[in-house]
Short mmCIF file of C-alpha atoms in Angstrom, two decimals:
data_model
loop_
_atom_site.label_atom_id
_atom_site.label_comp_id
_atom_site.label_asym_id
_atom_site.label_seq_id
_atom_site.Cartn_x
_atom_site.Cartn_y
_atom_site.Cartn_z
CA UNK A 28 -7.77 124.58 182.33
CA UNK A 29 -6.77 122.29 179.48
CA UNK A 30 -3.82 123.39 177.40
CA UNK A 31 -5.06 125.80 174.78
CA UNK A 32 -2.03 124.98 172.61
CA UNK A 33 -1.12 121.63 171.09
CA UNK A 34 2.25 120.03 171.79
CA UNK A 35 3.50 121.22 168.41
CA UNK A 36 2.27 124.76 169.09
CA UNK A 37 3.99 124.81 172.48
CA UNK A 38 7.21 123.74 170.78
CA UNK A 39 6.86 126.58 168.26
CA UNK A 40 6.23 129.08 171.07
CA UNK A 41 9.49 128.05 172.73
CA UNK A 42 11.43 128.09 169.44
CA UNK A 43 13.33 131.37 169.16
CA UNK A 44 15.26 130.31 166.08
CA UNK A 45 12.30 129.78 163.76
CA UNK A 46 11.17 133.40 163.46
CA UNK A 47 14.76 134.62 163.32
CA UNK A 48 15.39 132.18 160.47
CA UNK A 49 12.21 133.32 158.74
CA UNK A 50 13.35 136.93 158.90
CA UNK A 51 16.71 136.03 157.34
CA UNK A 52 15.06 133.93 154.63
CA UNK A 53 12.68 136.77 153.71
CA UNK A 54 15.59 139.21 153.55
CA UNK A 55 17.59 136.90 151.28
CA UNK A 56 14.58 136.34 149.01
CA UNK A 57 14.05 140.08 148.75
CA UNK A 58 17.68 140.54 147.75
CA UNK A 59 17.23 137.91 145.04
CA UNK A 60 14.19 139.74 143.70
CA UNK A 61 16.18 142.96 143.36
CA UNK A 62 18.79 140.89 141.54
CA UNK A 63 16.07 139.67 139.18
CA UNK A 64 15.15 143.29 138.43
CA UNK A 65 18.75 144.03 137.46
CA UNK A 66 19.04 141.08 135.08
CA UNK A 67 15.63 141.83 133.54
CA UNK A 68 16.45 145.45 132.76
CA UNK A 69 18.67 144.81 129.69
CA UNK A 70 16.24 142.15 128.48
CA UNK A 71 13.38 144.66 128.59
CA UNK A 72 15.46 147.33 126.86
CA UNK A 73 16.23 144.85 124.08
CA UNK A 74 12.55 143.94 123.70
CA UNK A 75 11.66 147.64 123.48
CA UNK A 76 14.27 148.12 120.76
CA UNK A 77 12.36 145.57 118.69
CA UNK A 78 9.17 147.61 118.92
CA UNK A 79 7.42 146.03 121.91
CA UNK A 80 5.71 148.77 123.92
CA UNK A 81 6.91 147.98 127.45
CA UNK A 82 6.70 150.57 130.25
CA UNK A 83 10.14 150.87 131.85
CA UNK A 84 9.14 152.07 135.30
CA UNK A 85 11.21 151.49 138.41
CA UNK A 86 10.95 147.99 139.94
CA UNK A 87 9.06 147.51 143.18
CA UNK A 88 9.25 144.71 145.75
CA UNK A 89 6.25 144.14 148.02
CA UNK A 90 5.95 141.60 150.82
CA UNK A 91 3.52 140.45 153.44
CA UNK A 92 2.80 137.70 155.94
CA UNK A 93 -0.73 136.67 155.12
CA UNK A 94 -1.52 135.44 151.65
CA UNK A 95 -3.71 132.52 152.70
CA UNK A 96 -1.87 132.65 156.01
CA UNK A 97 1.67 132.48 154.66
CA UNK A 98 4.43 134.99 153.81
CA UNK A 99 4.97 136.15 150.24
CA UNK A 100 7.15 138.51 148.21
CA UNK A 101 6.36 140.14 144.86
CA UNK A 102 8.61 141.92 142.38
CA UNK A 103 6.73 144.03 139.84
CA UNK A 104 8.99 144.93 136.92
CA UNK A 105 7.97 146.30 134.58
CA UNK A 106 4.86 147.64 136.29
CA UNK A 107 2.05 149.98 135.33
CA UNK A 108 -1.06 149.85 137.53
CA UNK A 109 -3.76 152.44 136.89
CA UNK A 110 -7.54 152.06 136.74
CA UNK A 111 -7.73 151.85 132.96
CA UNK A 112 -4.41 150.18 132.20
CA UNK A 113 -2.48 147.31 133.79
CA UNK A 114 0.78 145.97 132.42
CA UNK A 115 3.07 144.06 134.76
CA UNK A 116 5.57 141.24 134.91
CA UNK A 117 5.30 139.80 138.41
CA UNK A 118 7.78 137.52 140.14
CA UNK A 119 6.14 135.96 143.20
CA UNK A 120 7.67 133.84 145.95
CA UNK A 121 5.07 132.20 148.18
CA UNK A 122 6.31 130.53 151.35
CA UNK A 123 5.71 126.79 151.37
CA UNK A 124 4.25 126.72 147.86
CA UNK A 125 6.13 127.94 144.77
CA UNK A 126 7.66 130.84 142.92
CA UNK A 127 6.14 132.10 139.70
CA UNK A 128 6.42 134.54 136.82
CA UNK A 129 3.24 136.19 135.57
CA UNK A 130 2.39 138.57 132.75
CA UNK A 131 -0.63 140.57 133.92
CA UNK A 132 -2.61 142.62 131.39
CA UNK A 133 -5.75 144.66 131.93
CA UNK A 134 -7.69 147.56 130.48
CA UNK A 135 -6.07 149.34 127.53
CA UNK A 136 -2.99 147.11 127.71
CA UNK A 137 -5.11 144.02 127.20
CA UNK A 138 -7.09 145.68 124.41
CA UNK A 139 -3.85 146.52 122.63
CA UNK A 140 -2.62 142.90 122.67
CA UNK A 141 -5.93 141.00 122.64
CA UNK A 142 -5.94 140.14 118.92
CA UNK A 143 -2.28 139.13 118.93
CA UNK A 144 -2.79 136.89 121.96
CA UNK A 145 -5.74 135.19 120.27
CA UNK A 146 -3.28 134.13 117.58
CA UNK A 147 -0.10 133.39 119.52
CA UNK A 148 -1.78 131.39 122.28
CA UNK A 149 -3.32 129.00 119.76
CA UNK A 150 -0.47 128.66 117.25
CA UNK A 151 1.56 125.99 119.04
CA UNK A 152 1.61 124.00 122.28
CA UNK A 153 2.53 125.94 125.41
CA UNK A 154 3.62 123.34 127.97
CA UNK A 155 3.48 124.36 131.64
CA UNK A 156 1.88 127.72 130.83
CA UNK A 157 -1.11 128.71 132.96
CA UNK A 158 -3.97 131.03 132.00
CA UNK A 159 -6.04 132.93 134.55
CA UNK A 160 -9.55 131.50 134.99
CA UNK A 161 -10.85 133.40 138.01
CA UNK A 162 -12.64 136.70 138.50
CA UNK A 163 -10.13 138.29 140.90
CA UNK A 164 -6.88 139.50 139.29
CA UNK A 165 -5.15 139.68 142.69
CA UNK A 166 -5.38 135.98 143.48
CA UNK A 167 -2.13 134.10 142.85
CA UNK A 168 -2.79 130.47 143.81
CA UNK A 169 -3.05 127.77 141.14
CA UNK A 170 -6.32 126.21 142.22
CA UNK A 171 -8.70 125.24 139.39
CA UNK A 172 -10.89 128.27 140.14
CA UNK A 173 -7.96 130.63 139.48
CA UNK A 174 -5.66 129.10 136.85
CA UNK A 175 -5.81 126.40 134.23
CA UNK A 176 -3.14 124.88 132.00
CA UNK A 177 -3.34 126.55 128.62
CA UNK A 178 -2.88 123.33 126.66
CA UNK A 179 -5.92 121.80 128.36
CA UNK A 180 -8.26 124.51 127.03
CA UNK A 181 -9.77 123.88 123.59
CA UNK A 182 -9.03 126.46 120.90
CA UNK A 183 -12.49 128.00 120.59
CA UNK A 184 -12.96 128.36 124.33
CA UNK A 185 -9.49 129.88 124.58
CA UNK A 186 -10.22 132.47 121.90
CA UNK A 187 -13.53 133.35 123.55
CA UNK A 188 -11.79 133.69 126.91
CA UNK A 189 -9.14 136.03 125.50
CA UNK A 190 -11.80 138.06 123.70
CA UNK A 191 -14.13 138.53 126.69
CA UNK A 192 -11.93 138.86 129.78
CA UNK A 193 -11.34 142.24 131.45
CA UNK A 194 -7.90 141.05 132.58
CA UNK A 195 -5.57 138.27 131.50
CA UNK A 196 -2.72 136.60 133.34
CA UNK A 197 -0.25 134.17 131.80
CA UNK A 198 1.89 132.41 134.35
CA UNK A 199 4.70 129.90 134.82
CA UNK A 200 5.38 128.36 138.21
CA UNK A 201 8.27 126.43 139.72
CA UNK A 202 8.89 124.38 142.82
CA UNK A 203 10.78 126.25 145.52
CA UNK A 204 13.60 123.72 145.12
CA UNK A 205 14.60 125.66 141.98
CA UNK A 206 14.81 129.04 143.71
CA UNK A 207 18.60 129.13 143.34
CA UNK A 208 17.97 129.45 139.57
CA UNK A 209 15.65 132.43 140.01
CA UNK A 210 17.47 134.95 137.79
CA UNK A 211 17.95 132.79 134.66
CA UNK A 212 14.44 131.39 135.01
CA UNK A 213 13.09 134.95 135.25
CA UNK A 214 14.85 135.93 132.02
CA UNK A 215 13.58 132.82 130.27
CA UNK A 216 10.01 133.42 131.46
CA UNK A 217 10.16 137.08 130.48
CA UNK A 218 11.26 136.27 126.93
CA UNK A 219 8.68 133.52 126.60
CA UNK A 220 5.72 135.50 127.94
CA UNK A 221 6.57 138.77 126.23
CA UNK A 222 7.15 136.82 123.03
CA UNK A 223 3.44 136.00 123.03
CA UNK A 224 2.72 139.72 122.58
CA UNK A 225 4.21 139.68 119.09
CA UNK A 226 2.86 137.72 116.15
CA UNK A 227 6.36 137.71 114.62
CA UNK A 228 7.67 135.11 117.07
#
């Protein structure tokens, strides 16, 4: 019977270190996400003190091995997921791809900020900011059917999109090479994305 595994697959099967290394890497990434939650907490408290209605729930880290076949980790903080209201700031690390920061709004949360976002998203250029384009709020890849660069969307189409969508995600992504800067980048992304929820910025 011909080998059912390729030479590379046989090598992986004999490699004990790879999965052990993966386990350690996942553990270290999870620890960094909890660190992000700690540095975000005072930032969120400060934003709330300026009148921004942010739910201060407990942070949650989720992880899995099969988002499009690869491991991932997600920190949700703040987070509020119910059928009629979604408000979350999500920090995602996707093995082999990127890490990202996403403001996810749906239901009553989106209704509350819809008019403000129609203004703030069109007031000035937003380099490297992505806007959700797909129909599934739980997809996180940056393919053209899921995200588009905000600055490449004309103003009228952008306003229509914000007005009509049942959910909205605004996202910033980074190459994994910058993962050592996770905490300061998270704070910067949080301030930038939450700043779009106020017309005073």
